[in-house]
Coordinates of C-alpha atoms in Angstrom, one line a residue:
Chain A
M72 CA 0.0 0.0 0.0
F73 CA 1.7 3.1 -1.3
E74 CA 0.0 5.7 1.0
A75 CA 0.6 3.7 4.1
A76 CA 4.3 3.4 3.2
L77 CA 4.5 7.1 2.6
F78 CA 2.8 7.7 6.0
Y79 CA 5.3 5.6 7.8
T80 CA 8.2 7.1 6.0
F81 CA 7.1 10.6 7.0
S82 CA 6.4 9.4 10.6
I83 CA 10.0 8.2 11.0
L84 CA 11.4 11.4 9.4
A85 CA 9.2 13.6 11.7
I86 CA 10.4 11.7 14.8
L87 CA 14.0 11.9 13.7
A88 CA 13.8 15.6 13.1
G89 CA 12.0 16.0 16.4
I90 CA 14.8 14.2 18.2
S91 CA 17.3 16.4 16.3
V92 CA 15.5 19.5 17.6
I93 CA 16.3 18.7 21.3
T94 CA 19.8 17.3 20.7
R95 CA 21.5 20.0 18.6
R96 CA 23.7 22.4 20.5
N97 CA 23.2 25.2 18.1
A98 CA 19.8 26.9 18.2
I99 CA 19.8 27.5 14.4
S100 CA 20.3 23.7 13.8
S101 CA 17.4 23.1 16.1
A102 CA 15.2 25.5 14.2
V103 CA 16.0 23.9 10.8
S104 CA 15.3 20.5 12.3
L105 CA 12.0 21.8 13.5
V106 CA 11.1 23.1 10.1
A107 CA 11.8 19.6 8.7
S108 CA 9.6 18.1 11.3
F109 CA 6.8 20.5 10.4
F110 CA 7.0 19.6 6.7
C111 CA 6.8 15.9 7.5
L112 CA 3.8 16.6 9.7
A113 CA 2.2 18.6 6.9
A114 CA 2.6 15.6 4.6
M115 CA 1.1 13.3 7.3
Y116 CA -1.9 15.7 7.6
A117 CA -2.4 15.5 3.8
L118 CA -2.3 11.7 4.0
L119 CA -4.9 11.8 6.7
D120 CA -7.2 13.8 4.4
A121 CA -6.8 17.0 6.2
H122 CA -5.7 19.1 3.2
F123 CA -6.5 22.5 4.5
V124 CA -4.7 21.8 7.8
A125 CA -1.7 20.6 5.9
V126 CA -1.5 23.9 3.9
I127 CA -2.0 26.0 7.1
Q128 CA 0.7 23.9 8.8
I129 CA 3.2 25.0 6.1
L130 CA 2.0 28.6 5.9
V131 CA 1.7 29.3 9.6
Y132 CA 4.2 27.0 11.2
A133 CA 7.0 26.4 8.7
G134 CA 6.5 29.9 7.4
A135 CA 5.5 32.5 9.9
I136 CA 6.4 31.0 13.3
M137 CA 9.8 29.6 12.2
V138 CA 10.8 32.8 10.5
L139 CA 10.0 34.6 13.8
F140 CA 12.2 32.1 15.7
I141 CA 15.1 32.3 13.3
F142 CA 14.9 36.1 13.2
V143 CA 15.1 36.2 17.0
I144 CA 18.0 33.8 17.0
M145 CA 19.9 35.9 14.5
V146 CA 19.1 39.2 16.3
L147 CA 20.3 37.8 19.7
N148 CA 23.4 36.1 18.2
V149 CA 23.2 33.5 20.9
R150 CA 26.5 31.8 21.7
E151 CA 26.5 28.0 21.5
E152 CA 25.8 26.2 24.8
L153 CA 28.9 25.2 26.7
E154 CA 27.4 22.2 28.4
E155 CA 28.7 18.9 27.4
G156 CA 26.1 16.7 25.6
W157 CA 24.5 14.1 27.8
D158 CA 26.3 13.8 31.1
L159 CA 24.3 12.7 34.2
T160 CA 23.3 16.1 35.5
P161 CA 20.3 16.1 37.9
R162 CA 18.4 17.8 35.1
A163 CA 19.1 15.1 32.6
I164 CA 18.1 12.4 35.1
A165 CA 14.9 14.2 36.0
G166 CA 14.1 14.6 32.3
A167 CA 14.8 11.0 31.4
G168 CA 12.8 9.8 34.5
V169 CA 9.7 11.9 33.7
G170 CA 10.0 11.0 30.0
G171 CA 10.3 7.3 30.8
V172 CA 7.3 7.2 33.1
L173 CA 5.2 9.2 30.7
G174 CA 6.2 7.1 27.8
L175 CA 5.4 3.9 29.7
T176 CA 2.0 5.2 30.6
T177 CA 1.3 6.2 27.0
L178 CA 2.4 2.8 25.8
V179 CA 0.1 0.9 28.1
A180 CA -2.8 3.2 27.2
L181 CA -2.1 2.8 23.5
T182 CA -1.9 -1.0 23.6
A183 CA -5.2 -1.1 25.5
A184 CA -7.0 1.1 23.0
D185 CA -8.8 -0.3 20.1
G186 CA -10.7 2.2 18.0
G187 CA -12.1 -0.3 15.6
P188 CA -12.3 0.3 11.8
S189 CA -12.1 3.9 10.6
A190 CA -15.3 5.6 9.5
E191 CA -16.2 6.1 5.9
L192 CA -15.5 9.7 4.8
H193 CA -18.3 11.9 3.5
E194 CA -17.9 13.9 0.3
G195 CA -15.6 16.9 0.7
F196 CA -14.0 15.8 4.0
G197 CA -11.0 18.1 4.9
T198 CA -11.7 20.8 2.3
I199 CA -11.6 24.4 3.2
Q200 CA -15.4 24.7 2.3
Q201 CA -16.4 22.2 5.0
L202 CA -14.1 23.7 7.5
G203 CA -15.4 27.1 6.7
Y204 CA -19.0 25.9 7.4
L205 CA -17.8 24.5 10.7
L206 CA -15.9 27.6 11.8
F207 CA -18.3 30.4 10.6
S208 CA -21.8 28.9 10.9
G209 CA -21.3 25.9 13.1
Q210 CA -20.6 25.4 16.8
Y211 CA -17.1 26.9 16.5
L212 CA -18.2 30.5 15.7
L213 CA -17.6 31.8 19.3
P214 CA -14.2 30.1 19.7
F215 CA -13.2 31.4 16.3
E216 CA -14.0 35.0 17.3
L217 CA -12.3 34.6 20.7
V218 CA -9.1 33.4 18.8
S219 CA -9.1 36.6 16.8
A220 CA -9.3 38.6 20.1
L221 CA -6.5 36.5 21.5
L222 CA -4.3 37.2 18.5
T223 CA -5.0 41.0 18.8
V224 CA -4.0 40.9 22.5
A225 CA -0.9 38.9 21.6
V226 CA 0.2 41.4 19.0
V227 CA -0.3 44.3 21.4
G228 CA 1.5 42.4 24.1
A229 CA 4.5 41.5 22.0
V230 CA 4.9 45.1 20.8
V231 CA 4.6 46.5 24.4
L232 CA 7.2 43.9 25.6
A233 CA 9.7 44.2 22.8
K234 CA 9.7 47.9 22.2
K235 CA 12.3 49.9 24.1
E236 CA 10.2 53.0 24.8
L237 CA 6.6 53.5 23.9
Chain B
M137 CA -7.0 7.0 0.9
E138 CA -7.4 3.8 2.9
S139 CA -6.9 4.8 6.5
V140 CA -3.7 3.7 8.3
G141 CA -5.8 3.2 11.4
L142 CA -5.7 5.0 14.7
F143 CA -2.8 3.3 16.4
P144 CA 0.2 4.5 14.2
V145 CA -1.0 8.1 14.3
L146 CA -1.3 8.1 18.1
A147 CA 2.0 6.3 18.5
V148 CA 3.8 9.0 16.4
S149 CA 1.9 11.7 18.2
S150 CA 2.9 10.4 21.6
I151 CA 6.6 9.9 20.6
L152 CA 6.7 13.5 19.4
F153 CA 5.1 14.8 22.5
L154 CA 7.6 12.8 24.7
T155 CA 10.4 14.3 22.7
G156 CA 9.1 17.8 23.4
V157 CA 8.7 17.0 27.1
I158 CA 12.2 15.7 27.4
G159 CA 13.5 18.8 25.5
V160 CA 11.7 21.2 27.9
L161 CA 13.0 19.3 30.9
T162 CA 16.6 18.9 29.8
R163 CA 17.7 21.9 27.7
R164 CA 18.9 25.2 29.2
N165 CA 18.6 27.4 26.1
I166 CA 15.3 29.2 26.4
L167 CA 14.9 29.3 22.6
I168 CA 15.2 25.6 22.2
L169 CA 12.8 25.2 25.1
L170 CA 10.2 27.3 23.2
M171 CA 10.8 25.1 20.1
S172 CA 10.2 22.0 22.2
V173 CA 6.8 23.5 23.3
E174 CA 6.0 24.0 19.6
L175 CA 6.9 20.3 19.0
M176 CA 4.4 19.3 21.8
L177 CA 1.7 21.4 20.3
N178 CA 2.3 19.8 16.9
A179 CA 2.0 16.3 18.4
V180 CA -1.4 17.2 19.9
N181 CA -2.4 18.6 16.5
L182 CA -1.5 15.3 14.9
S183 CA -3.6 13.4 17.3
F184 CA -6.5 15.8 16.7
V185 CA -6.3 15.2 12.9
G186 CA -5.8 11.4 13.4
F187 CA -9.0 11.2 15.5
S188 CA -10.8 13.4 13.0
R189 CA -9.9 11.0 10.2
H190 CA -10.8 8.0 12.3
L191 CA -14.2 9.2 13.3
G192 CA -15.1 10.9 10.0
V193 CA -16.0 14.2 11.6
M194 CA -14.1 17.4 11.0
D195 CA -14.2 18.9 14.5
G196 CA -10.6 17.9 15.0
H197 CA -9.5 20.0 12.0
A198 CA -11.2 23.1 13.6
M199 CA -9.4 22.3 16.9
A200 CA -6.1 22.0 15.0
V201 CA -6.6 25.4 13.5
F202 CA -7.3 26.9 16.9
V203 CA -4.2 25.3 18.3
M204 CA -2.1 26.8 15.5
A205 CA -3.5 30.3 16.3
V206 CA -2.7 29.9 20.0
A207 CA 0.8 28.6 19.1
A208 CA 1.4 31.7 17.0
A209 CA 0.3 34.0 19.8
E210 CA 2.4 32.0 22.3
A211 CA 5.5 32.2 20.0
G212 CA 5.1 35.9 19.5
V213 CA 4.8 36.8 23.1
G214 CA 7.4 34.3 24.2
L215 CA 10.0 35.5 21.8
A216 CA 9.2 39.1 22.8
L217 CA 9.9 38.1 26.4
V218 CA 13.2 36.4 25.3
M219 CA 14.2 39.7 23.6
L220 CA 13.5 41.5 26.8
I221 CA 15.4 39.1 29.0
Y222 CA 18.4 39.2 26.6
R223 CA 18.4 43.0 26.6
N224 CA 18.6 43.1 30.4
R225 CA 20.9 40.1 31.1
I226 CA 22.8 39.4 27.8
D227 CA 22.0 35.6 28.2
V228 CA 19.3 33.2 27.4
D229 CA 20.4 30.5 29.9
L230 CA 17.5 29.4 32.0
D231 CA 19.7 28.6 35.0
D232 CA 20.6 32.3 35.4
L233 CA 17.0 33.4 35.6
N234 CA 16.5 32.8 39.3
L235 CA 15.5 36.3 40.4
L236 CA 12.2 35.0 42.0
K237 CA 14.0 32.2 43.9
G238 CA 13.6 32.7 47.7

């Protein structure tokens, strides 16, 4: 099955890029790995019939948000971290412990879960038209408007914080 | 396409989320910490979309769009804070930010 093979390939690439994000010492390398991970996730969204979400993923995440990150890294000119890779600092032990416990719990929960066969998709699933109906006339109208208010507040907040003198 | 099923999607999603958690807990660079948070938000988005595909309803797509909007707001304000911290302290090492410690 071609699509399933594609899905697994992009899954593995996304996970590898994700691991690369948290292991690179240089912040720019992390940012580039994160962009790679976002592109793989966009491909997975497309394979899961979420076409509009896939496009938005590339536009908003890989485009806008990552440009913001890289811009800030360039402006700050952050020096590379001096810490040595993965020695047994208390922080690393705590991180590995919490990660291990959480991973074990998730594994148990996942093996116990059985969703049954997937539903048949109706016509136009994942298109911008259907999503538009849901967002503008369905039950998500109020959250949608609240998100626009949140974005306005965030813009004002970011300007107030980052500007030297108002 | 023929669905890959729910399990692979949730497995990938949880692995990515775990990666993000470990990144947040172990890294000292505040920028990489923010990137790990983005990774976790993306993992949640993936499971929203996976459930949406599995159940055949599009509510998960709407939630994914909301999560992206919130992530954009979070990145904007978070990076503004990083700029502010850097301007005052010339460093982005989290261990040095202990002003509120008793």
